[in-house]
Coordinates of C-alpha atoms and ligand atoms in Angstrom, one line a residue:
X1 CA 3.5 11.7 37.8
X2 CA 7.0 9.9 38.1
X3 CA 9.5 10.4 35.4
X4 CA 9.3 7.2 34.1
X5 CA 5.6 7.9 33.8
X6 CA 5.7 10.5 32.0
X7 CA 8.2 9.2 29.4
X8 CA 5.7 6.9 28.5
X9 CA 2.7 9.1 27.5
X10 CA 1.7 9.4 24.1
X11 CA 1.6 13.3 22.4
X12 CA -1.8 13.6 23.0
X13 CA -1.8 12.2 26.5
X14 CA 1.1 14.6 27.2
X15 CA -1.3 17.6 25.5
X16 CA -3.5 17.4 27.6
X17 CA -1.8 17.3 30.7
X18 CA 0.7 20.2 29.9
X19 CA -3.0 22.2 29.2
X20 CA -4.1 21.1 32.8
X21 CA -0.7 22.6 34.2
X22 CA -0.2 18.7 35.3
X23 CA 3.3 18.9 34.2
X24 CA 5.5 20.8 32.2
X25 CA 7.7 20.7 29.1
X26 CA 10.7 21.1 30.8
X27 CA 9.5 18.2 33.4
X28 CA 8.8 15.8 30.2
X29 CA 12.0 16.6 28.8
X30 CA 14.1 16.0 31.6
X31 CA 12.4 12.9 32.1
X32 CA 12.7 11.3 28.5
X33 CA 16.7 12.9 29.1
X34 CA 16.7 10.8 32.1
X35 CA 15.2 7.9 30.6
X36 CA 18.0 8.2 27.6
X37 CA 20.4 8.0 30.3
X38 CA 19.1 4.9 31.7
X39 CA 18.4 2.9 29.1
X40 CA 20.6 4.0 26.0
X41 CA 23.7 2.3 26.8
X42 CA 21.8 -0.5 25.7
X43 CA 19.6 0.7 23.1
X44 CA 22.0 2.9 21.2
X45 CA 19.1 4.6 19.1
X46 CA 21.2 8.0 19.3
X47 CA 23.5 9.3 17.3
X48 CA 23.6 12.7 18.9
X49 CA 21.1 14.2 22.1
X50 CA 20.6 17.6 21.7
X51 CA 20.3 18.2 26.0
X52 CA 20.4 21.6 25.9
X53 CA 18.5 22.3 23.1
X54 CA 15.8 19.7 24.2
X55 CA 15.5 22.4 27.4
X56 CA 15.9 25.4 26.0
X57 CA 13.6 24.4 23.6
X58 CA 11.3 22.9 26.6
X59 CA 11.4 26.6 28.0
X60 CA 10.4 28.7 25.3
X61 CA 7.4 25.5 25.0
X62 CA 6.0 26.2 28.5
X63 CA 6.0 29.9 28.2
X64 CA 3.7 29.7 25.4
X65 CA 1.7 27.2 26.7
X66 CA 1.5 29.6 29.4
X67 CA 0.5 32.4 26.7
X68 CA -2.4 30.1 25.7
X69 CA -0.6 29.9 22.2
X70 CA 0.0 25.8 22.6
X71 CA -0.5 22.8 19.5
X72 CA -0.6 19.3 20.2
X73 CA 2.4 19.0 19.7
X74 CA 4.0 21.9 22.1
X75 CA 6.4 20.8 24.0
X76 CA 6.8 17.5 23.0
X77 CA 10.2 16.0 23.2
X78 CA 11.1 14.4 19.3
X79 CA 13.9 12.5 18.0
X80 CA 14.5 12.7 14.4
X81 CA 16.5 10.4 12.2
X82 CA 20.0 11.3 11.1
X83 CA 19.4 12.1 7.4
X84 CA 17.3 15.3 8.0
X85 CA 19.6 18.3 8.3
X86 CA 18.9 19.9 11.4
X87 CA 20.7 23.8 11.7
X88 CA 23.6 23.3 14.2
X89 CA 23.2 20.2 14.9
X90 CA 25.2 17.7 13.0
X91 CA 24.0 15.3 10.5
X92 CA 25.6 12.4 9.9
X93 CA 23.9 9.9 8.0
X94 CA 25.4 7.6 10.2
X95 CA 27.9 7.5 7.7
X96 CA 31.8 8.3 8.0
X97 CA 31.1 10.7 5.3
X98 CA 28.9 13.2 7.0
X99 CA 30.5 12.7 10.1
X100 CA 30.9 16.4 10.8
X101 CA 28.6 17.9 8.9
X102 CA 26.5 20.4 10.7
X103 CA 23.9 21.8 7.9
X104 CA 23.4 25.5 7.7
X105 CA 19.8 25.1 7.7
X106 CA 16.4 23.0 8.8
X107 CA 14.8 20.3 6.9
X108 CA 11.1 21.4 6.1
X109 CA 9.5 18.9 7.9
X110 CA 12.3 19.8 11.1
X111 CA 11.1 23.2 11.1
X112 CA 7.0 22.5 10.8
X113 CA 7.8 20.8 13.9
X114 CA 9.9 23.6 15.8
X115 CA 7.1 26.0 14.6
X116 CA 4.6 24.0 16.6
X117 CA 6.9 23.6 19.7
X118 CA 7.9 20.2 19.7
X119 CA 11.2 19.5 21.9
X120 CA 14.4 18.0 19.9
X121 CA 16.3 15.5 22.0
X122 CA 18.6 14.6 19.6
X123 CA 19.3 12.7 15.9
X124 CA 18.6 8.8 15.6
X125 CA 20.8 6.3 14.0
X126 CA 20.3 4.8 11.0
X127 CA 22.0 2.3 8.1
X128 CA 24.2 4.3 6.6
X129 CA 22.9 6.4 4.1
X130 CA 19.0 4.7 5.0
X131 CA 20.4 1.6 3.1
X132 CA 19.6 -1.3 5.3
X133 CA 17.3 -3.5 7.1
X134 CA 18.6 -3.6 10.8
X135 CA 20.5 -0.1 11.5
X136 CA 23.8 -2.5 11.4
X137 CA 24.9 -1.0 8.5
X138 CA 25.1 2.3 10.7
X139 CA 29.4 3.5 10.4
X140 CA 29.4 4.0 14.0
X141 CA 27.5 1.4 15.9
X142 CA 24.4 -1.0 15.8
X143 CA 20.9 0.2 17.4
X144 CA 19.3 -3.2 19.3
X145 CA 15.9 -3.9 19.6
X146 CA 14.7 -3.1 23.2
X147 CA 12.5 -5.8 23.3
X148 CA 15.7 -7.9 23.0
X149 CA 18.3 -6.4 22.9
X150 CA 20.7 -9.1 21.1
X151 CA 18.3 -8.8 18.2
X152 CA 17.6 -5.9 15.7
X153 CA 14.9 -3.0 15.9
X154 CA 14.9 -3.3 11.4
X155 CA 15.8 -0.5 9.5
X156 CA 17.0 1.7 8.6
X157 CA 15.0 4.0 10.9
X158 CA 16.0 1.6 13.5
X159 CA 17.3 4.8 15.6
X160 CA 14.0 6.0 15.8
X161 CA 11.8 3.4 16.1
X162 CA 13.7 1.9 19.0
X163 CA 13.6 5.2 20.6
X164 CA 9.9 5.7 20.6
X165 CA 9.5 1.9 22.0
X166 CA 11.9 2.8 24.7
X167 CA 10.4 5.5 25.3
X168 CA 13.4 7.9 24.5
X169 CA 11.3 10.2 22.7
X170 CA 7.7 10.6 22.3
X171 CA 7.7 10.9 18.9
X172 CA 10.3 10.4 15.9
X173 CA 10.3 11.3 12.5
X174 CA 11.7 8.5 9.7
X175 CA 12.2 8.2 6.4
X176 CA 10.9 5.6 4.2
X177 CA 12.4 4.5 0.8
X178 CA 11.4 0.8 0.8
X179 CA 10.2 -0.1 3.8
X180 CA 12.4 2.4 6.3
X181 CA 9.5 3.4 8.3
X182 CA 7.8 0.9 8.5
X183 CA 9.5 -2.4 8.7
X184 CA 11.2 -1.3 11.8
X185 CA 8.0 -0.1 13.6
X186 CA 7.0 -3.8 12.9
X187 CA 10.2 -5.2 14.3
X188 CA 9.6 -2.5 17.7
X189 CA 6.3 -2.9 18.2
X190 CA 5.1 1.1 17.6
X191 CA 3.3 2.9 14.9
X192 CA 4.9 4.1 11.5
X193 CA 3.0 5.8 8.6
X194 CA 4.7 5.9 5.1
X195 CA 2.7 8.9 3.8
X196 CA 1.7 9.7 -0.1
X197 CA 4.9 10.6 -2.4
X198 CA 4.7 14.0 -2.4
X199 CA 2.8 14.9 0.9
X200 CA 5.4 15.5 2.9
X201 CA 8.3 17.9 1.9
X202 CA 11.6 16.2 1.4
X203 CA 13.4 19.6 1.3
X204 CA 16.2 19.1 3.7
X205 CA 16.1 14.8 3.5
X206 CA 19.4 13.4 2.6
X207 CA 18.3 11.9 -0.3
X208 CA 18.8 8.4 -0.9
X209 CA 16.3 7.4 -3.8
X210 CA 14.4 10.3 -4.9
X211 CA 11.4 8.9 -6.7
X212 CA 10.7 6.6 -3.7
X213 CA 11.7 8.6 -0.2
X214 CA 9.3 9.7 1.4
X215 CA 9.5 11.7 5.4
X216 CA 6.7 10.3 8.1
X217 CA 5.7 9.7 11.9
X218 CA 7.1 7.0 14.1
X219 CA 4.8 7.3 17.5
X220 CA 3.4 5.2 20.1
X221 CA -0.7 5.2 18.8
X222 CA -2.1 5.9 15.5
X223 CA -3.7 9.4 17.0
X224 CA -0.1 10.3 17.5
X225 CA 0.7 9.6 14.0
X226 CA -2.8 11.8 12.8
X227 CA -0.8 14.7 14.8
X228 CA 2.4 14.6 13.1
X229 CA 1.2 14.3 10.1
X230 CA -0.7 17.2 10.5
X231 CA 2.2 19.0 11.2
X232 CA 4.4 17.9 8.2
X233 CA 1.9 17.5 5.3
X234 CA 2.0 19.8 2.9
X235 CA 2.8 21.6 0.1
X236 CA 6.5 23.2 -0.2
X237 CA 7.7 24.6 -3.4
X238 CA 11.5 23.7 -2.5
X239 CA 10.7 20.3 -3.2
X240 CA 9.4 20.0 -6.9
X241 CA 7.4 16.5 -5.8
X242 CA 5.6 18.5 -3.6
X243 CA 1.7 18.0 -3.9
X244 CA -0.1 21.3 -4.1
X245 CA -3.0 20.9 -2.4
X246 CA -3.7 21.5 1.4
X247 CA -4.5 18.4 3.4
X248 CA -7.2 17.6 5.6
X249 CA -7.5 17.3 9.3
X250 CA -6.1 13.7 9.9
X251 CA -7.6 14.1 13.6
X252 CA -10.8 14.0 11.8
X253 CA -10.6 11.0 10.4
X254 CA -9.6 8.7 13.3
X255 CA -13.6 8.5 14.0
X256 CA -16.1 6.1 12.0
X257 CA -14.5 2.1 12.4
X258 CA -15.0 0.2 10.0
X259 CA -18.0 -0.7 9.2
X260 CA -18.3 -1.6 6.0
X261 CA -15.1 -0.9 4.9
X262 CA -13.8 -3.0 1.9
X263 CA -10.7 -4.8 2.6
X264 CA -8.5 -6.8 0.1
X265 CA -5.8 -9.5 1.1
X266 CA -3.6 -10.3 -1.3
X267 CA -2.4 -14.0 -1.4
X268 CA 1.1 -12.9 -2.6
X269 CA 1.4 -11.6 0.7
X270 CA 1.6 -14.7 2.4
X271 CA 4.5 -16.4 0.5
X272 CA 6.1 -19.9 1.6
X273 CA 9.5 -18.8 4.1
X274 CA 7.8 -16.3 6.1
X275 CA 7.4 -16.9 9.6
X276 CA 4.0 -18.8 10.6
X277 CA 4.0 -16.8 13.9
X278 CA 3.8 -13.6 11.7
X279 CA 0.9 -15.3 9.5
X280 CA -0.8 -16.4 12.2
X281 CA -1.0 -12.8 14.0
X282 CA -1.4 -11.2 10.8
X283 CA -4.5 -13.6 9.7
X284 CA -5.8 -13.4 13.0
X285 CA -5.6 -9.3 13.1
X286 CA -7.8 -9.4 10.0
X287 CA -9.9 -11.2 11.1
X288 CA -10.6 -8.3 14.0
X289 CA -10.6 -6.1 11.6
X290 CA -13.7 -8.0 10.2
X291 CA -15.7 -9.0 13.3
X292 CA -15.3 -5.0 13.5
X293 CA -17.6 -4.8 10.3
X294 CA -15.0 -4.9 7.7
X295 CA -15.7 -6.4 4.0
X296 CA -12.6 -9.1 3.9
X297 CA -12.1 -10.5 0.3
X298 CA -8.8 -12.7 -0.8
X299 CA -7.4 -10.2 -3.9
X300 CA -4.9 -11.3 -6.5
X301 CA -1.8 -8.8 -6.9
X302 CA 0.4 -10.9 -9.5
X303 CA 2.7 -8.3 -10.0
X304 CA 3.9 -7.6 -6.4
X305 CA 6.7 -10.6 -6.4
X306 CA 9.0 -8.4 -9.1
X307 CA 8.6 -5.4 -6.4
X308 CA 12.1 -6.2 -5.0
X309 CA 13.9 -6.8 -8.7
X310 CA 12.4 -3.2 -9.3
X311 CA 13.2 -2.0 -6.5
X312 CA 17.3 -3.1 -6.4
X313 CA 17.4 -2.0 -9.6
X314 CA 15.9 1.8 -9.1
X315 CA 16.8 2.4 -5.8
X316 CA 20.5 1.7 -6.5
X317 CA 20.5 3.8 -9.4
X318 CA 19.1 6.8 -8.3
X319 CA 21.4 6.3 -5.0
X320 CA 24.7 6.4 -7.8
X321 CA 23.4 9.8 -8.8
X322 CA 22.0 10.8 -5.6
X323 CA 25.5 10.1 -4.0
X324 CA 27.6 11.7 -6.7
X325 CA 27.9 14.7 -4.8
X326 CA 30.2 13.4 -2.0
X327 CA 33.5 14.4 -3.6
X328 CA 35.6 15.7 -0.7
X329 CA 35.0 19.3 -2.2
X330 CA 31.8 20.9 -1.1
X331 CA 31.2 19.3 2.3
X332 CA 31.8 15.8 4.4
X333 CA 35.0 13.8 4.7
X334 CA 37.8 14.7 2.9
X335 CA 41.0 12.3 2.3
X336 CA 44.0 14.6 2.7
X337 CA 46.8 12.2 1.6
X338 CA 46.1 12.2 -2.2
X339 CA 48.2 13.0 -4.7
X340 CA 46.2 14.3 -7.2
X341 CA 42.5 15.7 -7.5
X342 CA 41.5 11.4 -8.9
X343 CA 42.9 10.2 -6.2
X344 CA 41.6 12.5 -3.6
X345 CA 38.0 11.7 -5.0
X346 CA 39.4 7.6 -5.1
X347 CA 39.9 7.5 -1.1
X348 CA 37.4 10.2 0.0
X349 CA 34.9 8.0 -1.4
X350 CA 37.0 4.5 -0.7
X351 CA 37.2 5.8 3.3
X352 CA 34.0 7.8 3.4
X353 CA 31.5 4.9 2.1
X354 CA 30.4 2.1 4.0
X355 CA 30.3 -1.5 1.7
X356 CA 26.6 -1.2 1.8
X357 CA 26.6 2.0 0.0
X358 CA 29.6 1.3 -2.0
X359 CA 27.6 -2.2 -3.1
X360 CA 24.9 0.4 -4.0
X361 CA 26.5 2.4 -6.1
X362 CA 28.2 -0.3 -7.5
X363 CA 24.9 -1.8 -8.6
X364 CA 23.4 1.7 -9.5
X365 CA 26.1 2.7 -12.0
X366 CA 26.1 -0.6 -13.7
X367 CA 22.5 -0.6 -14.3
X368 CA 22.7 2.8 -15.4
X369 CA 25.9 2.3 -17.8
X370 CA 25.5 2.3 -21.5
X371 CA 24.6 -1.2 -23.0
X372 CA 22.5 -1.9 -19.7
X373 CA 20.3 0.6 -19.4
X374 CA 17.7 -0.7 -21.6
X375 CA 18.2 -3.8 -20.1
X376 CA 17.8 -3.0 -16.2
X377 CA 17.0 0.7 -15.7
X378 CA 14.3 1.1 -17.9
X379 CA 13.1 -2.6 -18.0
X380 CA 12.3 -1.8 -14.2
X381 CA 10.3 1.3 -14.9
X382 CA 8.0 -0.1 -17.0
X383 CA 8.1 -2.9 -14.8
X384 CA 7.1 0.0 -12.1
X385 CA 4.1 0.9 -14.1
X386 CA 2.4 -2.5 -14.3
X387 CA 3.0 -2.3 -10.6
X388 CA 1.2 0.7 -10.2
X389 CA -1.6 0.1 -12.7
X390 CA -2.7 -3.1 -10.9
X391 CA -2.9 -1.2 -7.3
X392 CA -4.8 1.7 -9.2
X393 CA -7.1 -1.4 -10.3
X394 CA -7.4 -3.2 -7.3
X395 CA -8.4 -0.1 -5.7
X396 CA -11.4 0.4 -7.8
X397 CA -12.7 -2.6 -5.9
X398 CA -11.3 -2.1 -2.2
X399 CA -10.9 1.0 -0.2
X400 CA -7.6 -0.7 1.8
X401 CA -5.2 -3.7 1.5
X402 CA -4.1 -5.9 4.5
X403 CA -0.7 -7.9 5.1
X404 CA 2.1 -8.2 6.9
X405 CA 4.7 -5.6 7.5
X406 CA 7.4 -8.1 7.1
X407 CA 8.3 -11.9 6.6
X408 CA 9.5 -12.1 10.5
X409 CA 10.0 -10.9 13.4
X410 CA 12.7 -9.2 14.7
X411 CA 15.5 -10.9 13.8
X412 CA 18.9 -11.6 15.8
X413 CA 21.9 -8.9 15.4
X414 CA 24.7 -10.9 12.8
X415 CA 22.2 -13.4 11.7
X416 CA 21.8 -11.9 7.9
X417 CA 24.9 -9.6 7.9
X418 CA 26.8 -12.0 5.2
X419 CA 23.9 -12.2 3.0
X420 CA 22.6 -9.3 0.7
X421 CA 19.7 -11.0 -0.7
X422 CA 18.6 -12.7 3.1
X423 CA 18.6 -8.7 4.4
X424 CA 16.8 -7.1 1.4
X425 CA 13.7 -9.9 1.5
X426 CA 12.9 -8.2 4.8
X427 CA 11.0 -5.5 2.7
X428 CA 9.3 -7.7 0.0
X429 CA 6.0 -6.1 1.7
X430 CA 7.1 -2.5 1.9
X431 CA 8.2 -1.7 -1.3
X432 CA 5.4 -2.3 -3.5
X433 CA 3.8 0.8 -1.5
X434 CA 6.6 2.9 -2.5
X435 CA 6.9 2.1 -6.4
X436 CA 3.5 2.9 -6.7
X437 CA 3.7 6.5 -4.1
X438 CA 1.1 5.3 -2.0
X439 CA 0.7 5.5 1.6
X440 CA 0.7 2.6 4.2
X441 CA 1.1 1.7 7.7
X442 CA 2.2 -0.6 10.3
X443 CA 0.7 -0.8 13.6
X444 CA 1.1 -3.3 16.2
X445 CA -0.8 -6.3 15.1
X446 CA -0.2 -9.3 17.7
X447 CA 2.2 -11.0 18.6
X448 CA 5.1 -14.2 17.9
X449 CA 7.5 -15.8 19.9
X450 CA 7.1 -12.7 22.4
X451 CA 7.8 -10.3 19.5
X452 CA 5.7 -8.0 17.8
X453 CA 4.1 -8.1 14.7
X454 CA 3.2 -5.3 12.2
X455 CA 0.1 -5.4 10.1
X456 CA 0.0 -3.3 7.4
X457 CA -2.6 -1.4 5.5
X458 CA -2.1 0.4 2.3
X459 CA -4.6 2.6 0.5
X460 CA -4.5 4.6 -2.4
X461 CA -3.1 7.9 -3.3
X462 CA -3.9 10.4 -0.7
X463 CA -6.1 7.6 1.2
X464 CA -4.8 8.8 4.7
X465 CA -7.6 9.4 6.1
X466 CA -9.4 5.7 5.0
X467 CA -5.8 4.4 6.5
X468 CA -6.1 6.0 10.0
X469 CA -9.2 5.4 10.2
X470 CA -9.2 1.8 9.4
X471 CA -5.9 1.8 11.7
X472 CA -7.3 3.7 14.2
X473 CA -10.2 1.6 14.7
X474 CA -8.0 -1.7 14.7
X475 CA -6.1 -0.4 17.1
X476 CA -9.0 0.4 19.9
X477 CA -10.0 -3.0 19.4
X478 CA -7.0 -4.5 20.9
X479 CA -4.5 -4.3 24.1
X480 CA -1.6 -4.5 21.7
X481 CA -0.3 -0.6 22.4
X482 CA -0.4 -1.9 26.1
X483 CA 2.6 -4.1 25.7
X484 CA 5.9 -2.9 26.4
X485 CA 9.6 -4.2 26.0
X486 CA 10.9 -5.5 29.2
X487 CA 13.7 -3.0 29.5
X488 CA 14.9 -2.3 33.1
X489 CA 16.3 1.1 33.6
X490 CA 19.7 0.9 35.0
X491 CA 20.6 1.4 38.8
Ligands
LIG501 N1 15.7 -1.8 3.4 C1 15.6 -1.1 2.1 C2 16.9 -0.8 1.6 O1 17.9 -1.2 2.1 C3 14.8 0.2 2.3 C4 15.5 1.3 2.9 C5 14.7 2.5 3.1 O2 13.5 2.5 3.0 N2 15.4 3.6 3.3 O3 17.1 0.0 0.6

């Protein structure tokens, strides 16, 4: 197989040829290397590669393939996003503030995957801090969309969903606070899976907003994403939201369809200002989803418009706390002109922060201040309750829900820069998922204006299974994972 070929395959087409002997780990690593080299210039979804890692790693893979001691996932080459501390290798946040920062140790859900000898080739940009919509609020340079590359791949995993459509990894991990994961697999056209809060251990993840982050898979098919979930799921005591319980086989569960299957769209889903193209593809990828035997009924969540108002209100003030700790003292970016302990804290923070994050915090702290807390902070938890008590109902009555990933496609690098409120619409559709801790996905559902579309499904607490199933089954129905961006290699 040609390099270029083999940059392409999917884990478990890889698998199986590295069983056969067909090809090795080092030979898929050097050629996803080689295809970072040709094509990164342009995509920019790395904030470091990790070369000789990737091939020492790649080594110590084919030996125990050759031992007959090989997972799925053996000798895989990753990327994983720049807010998961990876021993030795710096982890920046793609912020200013963490530009240096090599961590001392591996984030959980890093070393689940080492353990089963997947390849590293190196950390994926992000928005700064994983606040963001389009990976421009990244401190040290925009990742573009390689299906265009003068438009955005969404964020703020934008590093490593653009990566996996590029085919500069096979695989990548994300992290999803309101949308993270998913909105940008929408916007590139792969596969990202938003697990349950509290599947996947968070021990390790920078945190941004801690009752909403949650670590998952960005891959090429939804089998893919059954195989790295497998990996990461699990209980961990180091983080305390960890769900004690061991998970099932999510290969399992990619058999059945649909038959039967009972799915709700809500009509807030489809709200006046989102892009028809998107409706259409979405409406029309339901409808598959029923000639394949689903139950399609029209469901009523009146609760989900006041997602985003909870959200900017919870999400900012957990970040204030969350981001106390960067105070030039214990690690990151230290101003050294000061002249006094205040004012050292003043312009570490004034230098270190991005405006994104400092808007953040600025928001957070004000919500959280006396005389407003009743007002905003705890106003949006109850408000976070309803939330969750009318998914918990609707899911008495339907086993998933369908809509779009997001209002648009992707959208063109600048265009929403200037406006707050135009950037954080993009996940009016994500973040109900995340209030209420339950997990969804976006696949490829169609297509609009030669972009893809996501279509997401969301299903109850711990409904993985029901969700790669129905995905899954979606998925073999249509020629949507055949599509690729029309990105020329250099040379
Ligand atoms: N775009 C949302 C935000 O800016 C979600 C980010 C995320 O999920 N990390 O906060």
């Amino acid at each position: 197989m040609t390099p270029p070929a083999l940059a392409r395959l999917a884990i478990h087409e890889a698998a199986a040829l590295l069983a056969s002997g067909g090809a090795s780990s080092v030979e898929l690593t050097q050629a996803v290397l080689e295809r970072i080299d040709a094509v990164d210039d342009r995509v920019s979804a790395f904030v470091t590669v990790t070369r000789e890692l990737a091939l020492e790693q790649a080594r110590a893979a084919d030996a125990r393939i050759a031992s007959g001691d090989a997972g799925p996932l053996t000798g895989a080459p990753m990327q994983l996003k720049d807010n998961m501390c990876t021993l030795g290798v710096r982890t920046t946040c793609s912020s200013r503030m963490l530009e240096d920062f090599v961590p001392s140790y591996d984030a959980a859900a890093a070393r689940r995957l080492y353990d089963q000898g997947a390849v590293l080739v190196g950390k994926g940009n992000l928005d700064e801090f994983a606040m963001g919509s389009s990976t421009e609020n990244s401190a040290f340079f925009p990742t573009r969309n390689p299906w265009d590359t003068d438009r955005v791949p969404g964020g703020s995993s934008g590093g490593p969903a653009a990566a996996v459509a590029a085919d500069e990894c096979m695989f990548a991990l994300g992290s999803d606070t309101g949308g993270s994961i998913r909105q940008p697999a929408a916007l590139c056209g792969v596969v990202g899976l938003k697990p349950t809060y509290g599947l996947v251990s968070r021990y390790g993840l920078i945190a941004f907003a801690s009752s909403l982050d949650q670590i998952g898979p960005i891959t090429k098919d939804v089998t893919d994403a059954a195989i790295v979930l497998n990996a990461i799921a699990g209980y961990d005591p180091r983080d305390s939201t960890s769900i004690n319980r061991s998970p099932p086989d999510y290969t399992l569960a990619l058999k059945g369809g649909v038959r039967g299957l009972r799915v709700g769209v809500p009509k807030e889903y489809f709200v006046d200002g989102m892009e028809p193209g998107v409706e259409k593809a979405v409406r029309d990828a339901i409808g598959t989803l029923e000639e394949l035997g689903a139950v399609v009924t029209d469901i009523s969540l009146p609760m989900s418009p006041y997602a985003m108002a909870v959200y900017y209100i919870l999400a900012p003030s957990e970040a204030s706390a969350n981001l106390a700790r960067y105070d030039g003292v214990k690690y990151g970016f230290s101003a050294q002109d000061a002249s006094s302990m205040w004012d050292a804290l003043e312009k570490t923070r004034q230098h270190g922060f991005g405006p994104e994050v400092k808007r953040r915090i600025m928001l957070g702290a004000y919500a959280l201040s006396a005389g407003y807390y009743d007002a905003y902070y705890l106003k949006a938890q109850r408000v976070r309750t309803l939330i969750r008590r009318e998914l918990d109902a609707a899911f008495e009555k339907i086993d998933v829900i369908a809509a779009p990933t997001s209002p648009s496609v992707a959208f063109r690098q600048g265009a929403k820069m200037d406006d707050p409120v135009q950037m954080y619409l993009n996940d009016v559709f994500t973040q109900p998922a995340n209030i209420a801790g339950i997990p969804a996905i976006s696949i490829p559902g169609g297509m609009s204006e030669g972009l893809p579309v996501g279509l997401q499904l969301m299903a109850p607490h711990l409904g993985e299974p029901t969700l790669l199933r129905a995905a899954h089954a979606y998925e073999q129905a249509t020629q949507w994972r055949a599509m690729r961006p029309p990105l020329v290699p250099n040379g």
